[in-house]
Amino acid sequence: MTGVEQNIPFYWTAFAHWIASLLYVSLLPKRVEGWKFWVASAIQLALQLGYMALIVDQDGMTFNVGMIGMAALTSLPFAVLNQTWWENRIYYCARAFILGAFMCSLGWQLYAYFEGMFPTLETLVWEAAFMLPVYAIVIVLMNCLESGHREVDREMEVTPVACGSAVLIALFIYIFSSLSFSSTDTPFSGTTYAEAFNIRTIVYLGGVAILYGLHLQLCDAHARTEVTALQNMLDMQYANYRLSQEPVDLVNQKYHDLKHQIAILRAGVGTEQKLEYLDRMEQEIKAYEAQNKTGNEVLDTILTGKSVYCQNHDIRLTCVADGKALDFMDVMDLSALFGNALDNAIESVGKLSDPEQRLIHLSVAVQKGFLRIRVENRCDEGYTVKKGLPLTTKKDTRLHGYGLKSICRTAEKYGGSATVSASGGWFELRILIPLKEEKAKDKKE
């Protein structure tokens, strides 16, 4: 066999690792976009080409050790272009390195086989004719496999154990794939270059499969964790509703009794000043009733509890709600939806230094066969929303957004949707749920 069968040209190796890293970089939240992204990617390709040109003439163990430096270069785009946890960067770097190695090994093995049969194929044009289609097919297939859990990839937290496992798997895969090219005197080495090629390509294919299987396990664990977190949040909001229900019922009862007591007192009071005092008490009671009587007991309870908190923290909460329109929703869903929505709004306005800016407005209405829920609150001018979630200022972003996710899940349960936006110093949550025809007709009547 000719030398072309043994050595993969450095430019195809560098190009394969570059494409593989771009695939996985695209799965993670990006730090830069547009032309800056491509400029940084081009610099990365130039670095990999230069490094591979330096080590390509090395033999045996020296070259294999040098490829560890190539793995380090593969990690650069994840550090520069992505905004995620370091465990995720190293984890996806390990996957990219093995995928790139598999691509160039497979492509060059096919080219070397046919070049051995037809020596006239030993040109750069024919190299490209074999290598580029192989690269394209592998990348497209891998992208199809990854597309089923693309959103999970952006949110998933890779633990240090999983990160270390991926690195060790990649290291062992590379060692076993390179044994035949370092020494033929091992139980796992091939005695010919043809055998060495087969071993290398098959071992890399196994490495890609093993790392993908590990990834599926991590995605499944993340999904279970998220479901558990959302269920815990649902239970917590319902528990808060149950805790506040008894005090609210007691307060309502006391106000009801107080109205009758005022009526009795009014009959026995003669002075104008005392009558004016009783009139003022009645107005305050009516204002309380108007504010907290929406027609839905669950919403009334939640509003009363949140109103007390807002009053104690200089927050103005107003509400215009047709509570009867919520009768079709489950109690736990109502408590989770409005509890999370108001908690998020209260947390947001609580960060404002000016008490006059701490404004929250809730509206619930039926329009054109849809239940429309809107929660508006003041926020900082620089408050932004990205990928459907408000950007958090918390140091630990890993639990960020579960309240809003719970709201979205509740809306989706009833065939609806939830969207958020921020502009002009106002944050707005909009929930739209289609009503059944008979329900919509009842509301019109």
XYZ file of C-alpha atoms in Angstrom:
445
model
C 0.000 0.000 0.000
C 1.085 3.542 -0.718
C 1.868 6.315 1.720
C -1.389 8.018 0.899
C -3.167 5.232 2.778
C -1.330 5.886 6.001
C -1.321 9.653 6.421
C -4.386 11.887 6.305
C -3.375 15.330 4.966
C -3.301 17.910 7.740
C -5.794 20.204 5.997
C -8.509 17.516 5.914
C -7.938 16.716 9.585
C -8.100 20.388 10.594
C -11.153 20.991 8.398
C -13.013 17.988 9.879
C -12.433 19.095 13.463
C -13.445 22.646 12.544
C -16.764 21.575 11.012
C -17.512 19.245 13.942
C -16.870 22.018 16.459
C -19.162 24.399 14.524
C -21.954 21.823 14.683
C -21.833 21.630 18.461
C -21.165 25.351 18.903
C -24.474 25.949 17.104
C -26.314 23.860 19.721
C -25.289 26.101 22.633
C -26.210 29.715 23.482
C -23.928 31.998 21.466
C -21.881 34.833 22.868
C -21.498 36.523 19.459
C -23.626 36.471 16.312
C -23.379 37.478 12.656
C -20.098 38.474 11.037
C -18.222 38.398 14.345
C -19.113 34.728 14.705
C -17.755 33.859 11.262
C -14.611 35.933 11.686
C -13.864 34.120 14.960
C -14.610 30.792 13.241
C -12.222 31.623 10.376
C -9.464 32.447 12.869
C -10.135 29.119 14.565
C -9.762 27.273 11.248
C -6.487 29.086 10.518
C -5.115 28.108 13.949
C -6.052 24.459 13.447
C -4.524 24.395 9.961
C -1.300 25.947 11.244
C -1.053 23.581 14.198
C -1.704 20.477 12.105
C 0.936 21.602 9.604
C 3.460 21.701 12.453
C 2.807 18.192 13.789
C 1.837 16.308 10.626
C 5.387 15.112 9.912
C 5.845 13.700 13.399
C 5.692 9.925 13.776
C 4.107 7.556 16.256
C 3.771 8.704 19.834
C 4.943 12.254 19.136
C 2.106 12.824 16.682
C -0.463 11.251 19.028
C 0.623 13.478 21.905
C 0.456 16.424 19.522
C -3.187 15.614 18.792
C -3.955 16.393 22.433
C -3.019 19.948 21.524
C -5.474 19.685 18.628
C -8.169 18.746 21.114
C -7.272 21.846 23.113
C -7.620 23.949 19.963
C -11.020 22.353 19.330
C -12.143 23.706 22.704
C -11.360 27.331 21.763
C -14.556 28.051 19.791
C -16.651 26.807 22.707
C -14.817 29.175 25.073
C -14.954 32.156 22.701
C -18.260 31.744 20.869
C -20.512 30.155 23.490
C -22.030 31.519 26.676
C -22.566 28.505 28.894
C -21.054 26.607 31.811
C -17.495 25.323 31.507
C -18.642 21.706 31.961
C -20.844 22.047 28.877
C -17.964 23.476 26.832
C -15.575 20.651 27.665
C -18.299 18.027 27.187
C -19.224 19.223 23.698
C -15.553 19.710 22.823
C -14.939 15.996 23.533
C -17.875 15.051 21.318
C -16.696 17.383 18.538
C -13.153 15.980 18.637
C -14.282 12.373 18.202
C -16.826 13.284 15.514
C -14.170 15.209 13.562
C -11.741 12.311 13.852
C -14.386 9.874 12.596
C -15.233 12.069 9.599
C -11.672 12.418 8.339
C -10.872 8.755 9.036
C -13.927 7.505 7.142
C -13.442 9.881 4.234
C -9.745 9.137 3.840
C -10.242 5.381 4.126
C -12.729 5.457 1.244
C -10.446 7.650 -0.822
C -7.370 5.500 -0.102
C -9.243 2.331 -1.085
C -10.288 3.627 -4.493
C -6.971 5.421 -5.042
C -5.228 2.076 -4.576
C -7.374 0.642 -7.353
C -7.084 3.695 -9.610
C -3.759 5.563 -9.078
C -4.957 8.405 -11.307
C -7.235 9.518 -8.439
C -4.215 10.778 -6.475
C -5.030 14.468 -6.958
C -6.411 17.193 -4.718
C -9.582 17.378 -6.795
C -10.331 13.696 -6.249
C -9.485 14.031 -2.562
C -12.107 16.753 -2.276
C -14.560 14.653 -4.313
C -14.358 11.944 -1.644
C -13.786 13.933 1.546
C -16.310 16.759 1.215
C -19.362 14.544 0.523
C -18.413 12.300 3.456
C -18.087 15.340 5.722
C -21.416 16.714 4.517
C -23.269 13.414 4.998
C -21.880 12.846 8.503
C -22.641 16.422 9.610
C -26.178 16.343 8.186
C -26.937 12.981 9.831
C -25.523 14.118 13.164
C -27.442 17.390 12.963
C -30.656 15.419 12.348
C -29.956 13.295 15.421
C -29.274 16.384 17.540
C -32.280 18.370 16.279
C -34.691 16.290 18.349
C -33.337 17.767 21.591
C -31.916 21.101 20.461
C -33.796 23.090 23.123
C -32.614 20.710 25.837
C -29.018 21.185 24.664
C -29.304 24.950 25.255
C -30.689 24.542 28.768
C -29.075 21.335 30.022
C -26.493 21.510 32.759
C -23.727 18.965 32.209
C -22.480 17.809 35.590
C -18.740 17.540 36.309
C -19.119 13.735 36.435
C -20.741 13.616 32.995
C -18.135 16.031 31.655
C -15.303 13.892 33.012
C -16.916 10.750 31.603
C -17.095 12.272 28.120
C -13.439 13.340 28.279
C -12.292 9.882 29.433
C -14.358 8.153 26.743
C -12.881 10.437 24.076
C -9.361 9.823 25.390
C -9.711 6.026 25.406
C -11.323 6.065 21.968
C -8.423 8.064 20.562
C -5.812 5.819 22.220
C -7.353 2.597 20.880
C -7.844 4.064 17.412
C -4.172 5.090 17.243
C -2.521 1.931 18.577
C -1.978 0.398 15.150
C -0.260 3.537 13.896
C 2.013 3.702 16.962
C 2.921 0.037 17.283
C 1.864 -3.231 15.674
C 3.023 -5.223 18.704
C -0.162 -4.986 20.818
C -3.230 -7.264 21.117
C -5.385 -4.480 19.665
C -3.193 -3.453 16.707
C -3.552 -4.353 13.061
C -0.657 -5.895 11.162
C -1.339 -3.997 7.928
C -2.361 -0.485 7.081
C -5.690 -1.801 5.777
C -6.412 -3.363 9.163
C -5.252 -0.213 10.922
C -7.627 1.872 8.819
C -10.551 -0.423 9.589
C -9.784 -0.434 13.304
C -9.431 3.345 13.433
C -12.659 4.077 11.578
C -14.705 1.478 13.484
C -13.358 2.596 16.866
C -14.181 6.238 16.070
C -17.666 5.244 14.928
C -18.124 3.402 18.220
C -16.898 6.489 20.062
C -19.449 8.706 18.309
C -22.197 6.192 19.189
C -21.101 5.859 22.834
C -20.945 9.622 23.348
C -24.325 10.064 21.680
C -25.797 7.377 23.956
C -24.355 9.229 26.961
C -25.907 12.419 25.628
C -29.346 10.796 25.348
C -29.077 9.693 28.981
C -28.184 13.237 30.058
C -31.103 14.679 28.078
C -33.474 12.190 29.694
C -32.160 13.026 33.162
C -32.530 16.746 32.437
C -36.111 16.241 31.262
C -36.985 14.316 34.421
C -35.365 16.992 36.590
C -37.297 19.742 34.831
C -40.610 17.909 35.160
C -39.908 17.395 38.863
C -39.003 21.066 39.326
C -42.157 22.237 37.541
C -44.294 19.845 39.568
C -42.671 21.086 42.787
C -43.410 24.657 41.749
C -47.015 23.715 40.994
C -47.349 22.055 44.395
C -45.704 25.018 46.119
C -48.073 27.551 44.543
C -51.058 25.367 45.423
C -49.782 25.004 48.984
C -49.441 28.795 49.198
C -52.995 29.135 47.972
C -54.255 26.656 50.587
C -52.301 28.406 53.358
C -53.739 31.796 52.459
C -57.294 30.535 51.923
C -58.236 30.169 55.577
C -56.981 33.632 56.673
C -58.676 35.220 53.661
C -61.944 33.444 54.438
C -61.668 34.633 58.023
C -61.033 38.216 56.912
C -64.008 38.074 54.529
C -66.196 36.787 57.328
C -65.068 39.580 59.652
C -65.792 42.204 56.990
C -69.213 40.701 56.412
C -69.969 40.824 60.140
C -68.615 44.353 60.349
C -71.121 45.581 57.744
C -73.996 44.377 59.897
C -72.441 45.918 63.002
C -72.131 49.247 61.229
C -75.812 49.073 60.258
C -76.760 48.495 63.905
C -74.470 51.298 65.108
C -75.851 53.673 62.513
C -79.346 53.203 63.918
C -78.175 54.295 67.357
C -75.828 57.129 66.371
C -77.142 60.638 66.234
C -74.255 63.046 65.684
C -73.225 64.039 62.163
C -69.547 63.459 62.887
C -70.146 59.842 63.948
C -72.316 59.199 60.897
C -69.536 60.536 58.655
C -67.097 58.176 60.326
C -69.389 55.202 59.691
C -69.837 56.274 56.051
C -66.087 56.243 55.571
C -65.823 52.757 57.080
C -68.497 51.484 54.676
C -66.664 52.940 51.686
C -63.463 51.216 52.712
C -65.298 47.905 53.034
C -66.876 48.345 49.584
C -63.479 49.146 48.105
C -62.076 45.972 49.630
C -64.947 43.904 48.237
C -64.621 45.428 44.766
C -60.875 44.815 44.697
C -60.936 41.181 45.760
C -64.231 39.893 44.362
C -63.555 38.825 40.789
C -66.084 36.005 40.626
C -63.496 33.254 41.126
C -62.649 32.202 44.675
C -59.175 30.934 43.811
C -58.190 34.167 42.070
C -59.741 36.180 44.929
C -57.633 34.330 47.464
C -54.427 34.757 45.476
C -55.105 38.460 44.883
C -55.852 39.109 48.529
C -52.631 37.445 49.660
C -50.531 39.260 47.065
C -52.303 42.573 47.790
C -51.353 42.394 51.454
C -47.719 41.774 50.503
C -47.757 44.621 47.994
C -49.221 47.077 50.493
C -46.456 46.243 52.954
C -43.741 46.779 50.302
C -44.979 49.966 48.609
C -46.204 48.142 45.492
C -49.416 49.144 43.745
C -51.334 46.138 42.422
C -54.485 46.769 40.362
C -56.780 44.201 38.822
C -59.628 44.128 36.326
C -60.688 40.504 36.064
C -63.672 38.472 34.955
C -63.086 35.634 37.360
C -66.035 33.580 36.092
C -64.188 33.105 32.817
C -61.682 30.963 34.743
C -64.209 28.415 35.996
C -63.100 25.762 33.487
C -59.542 25.695 34.878
C -58.320 23.372 37.612
C -57.610 24.880 41.034
C -53.950 23.813 40.975
C -53.500 25.252 37.496
C -55.036 28.568 38.546
C -52.870 28.810 41.630
C -49.725 27.989 39.639
C -50.509 30.342 36.764
C -51.500 33.445 38.743
C -49.183 32.696 41.657
C -46.109 32.489 39.414
C -47.163 35.432 37.245
C -47.689 37.736 40.216
C -44.591 36.473 42.050
C -42.454 37.249 38.999
C -44.002 40.712 38.686
C -43.550 41.454 42.391
C -39.927 40.325 42.271
C -39.297 42.541 39.248
C -40.844 45.748 40.630
C -39.267 45.097 44.024
C -35.879 45.838 42.424
C -36.973 49.389 41.487
C -35.692 52.046 43.875
C -38.555 54.478 43.202
C -41.760 53.332 44.970
C -43.839 55.341 42.469
C -42.592 53.023 39.717
C -43.644 49.814 41.481
C -46.795 49.195 39.454
C -48.469 45.888 38.563
C -51.684 45.473 36.602
C -53.574 42.232 36.024
C -56.430 41.845 33.556
C -58.568 38.803 32.738
C -61.186 39.011 29.985
C -62.900 37.040 27.239
C -62.481 38.421 23.729
C -63.494 36.782 20.439
C -63.690 33.295 21.881
C -60.403 33.510 23.758
C -59.511 33.911 27.390
C -56.955 36.727 27.531
C -54.783 37.133 30.613
C -52.305 39.971 30.793
C -49.889 40.858 33.580
C -47.975 44.126 33.207
C -45.361 45.541 35.521
C -42.775 48.283 35.480
C -39.159 47.225 34.998
C -35.730 48.670 34.310
C -35.292 50.317 30.914
C -32.520 47.853 30.096
C -34.699 44.816 30.826
C -34.554 42.462 27.839
C -36.158 39.225 26.706
C -34.198 36.602 24.760
C -35.464 33.272 23.431
C -38.774 33.743 25.240
C -37.187 34.320 28.669
C -36.248 37.540 30.453
C -32.508 37.747 30.982
C -31.687 37.149 34.625
C -29.239 39.122 36.742
C -28.822 36.266 39.220
C -25.389 34.685 39.590
C -26.854 31.177 39.362
C -28.850 31.018 36.122
C -29.478 27.282 36.222
C -32.891 27.480 37.899
C -33.853 30.599 36.000
C -37.195 30.615 34.158
C -39.030 27.752 35.882
C -41.869 30.073 36.931
C -42.430 31.159 33.345
C -42.041 27.584 32.108
C -44.749 26.532 34.545
C -47.012 29.276 33.164
C -46.338 28.134 29.591
C -47.051 24.501 30.481
C -50.344 25.485 32.103
C -51.388 27.524 29.063
C -50.429 24.685 26.711
C -52.440 22.241 28.812
C -55.590 24.141 27.778
C -54.502 24.552 24.164
C -53.191 28.076 24.642
C -49.877 29.902 24.657
C -47.914 32.415 26.726
C -45.595 35.144 25.416
C -43.511 37.816 27.093
C -42.119 41.146 25.941
C -40.298 44.121 27.427
C -40.164 47.667 26.059
C -40.318 51.224 27.317
C -39.792 50.214 30.929
C -42.743 47.796 30.953
C -42.678 44.019 31.087
C -45.742 42.222 29.775
C -46.909 38.627 30.075
C -49.729 37.649 27.707
C -51.643 34.380 27.951
C -54.157 33.363 25.290
C -56.372 30.295 25.769
C -59.121 29.283 23.304
C -62.520 28.752 24.875
C -64.970 26.077 23.852
C -67.799 27.399 21.668
C -70.479 26.951 24.308
C -68.308 28.774 26.868
C -67.653 31.632 24.473
C -71.365 31.948 23.681
C -72.243 32.075 27.372
C -69.801 34.946 27.878
C -71.302 36.879 24.946
C -74.799 36.489 26.347
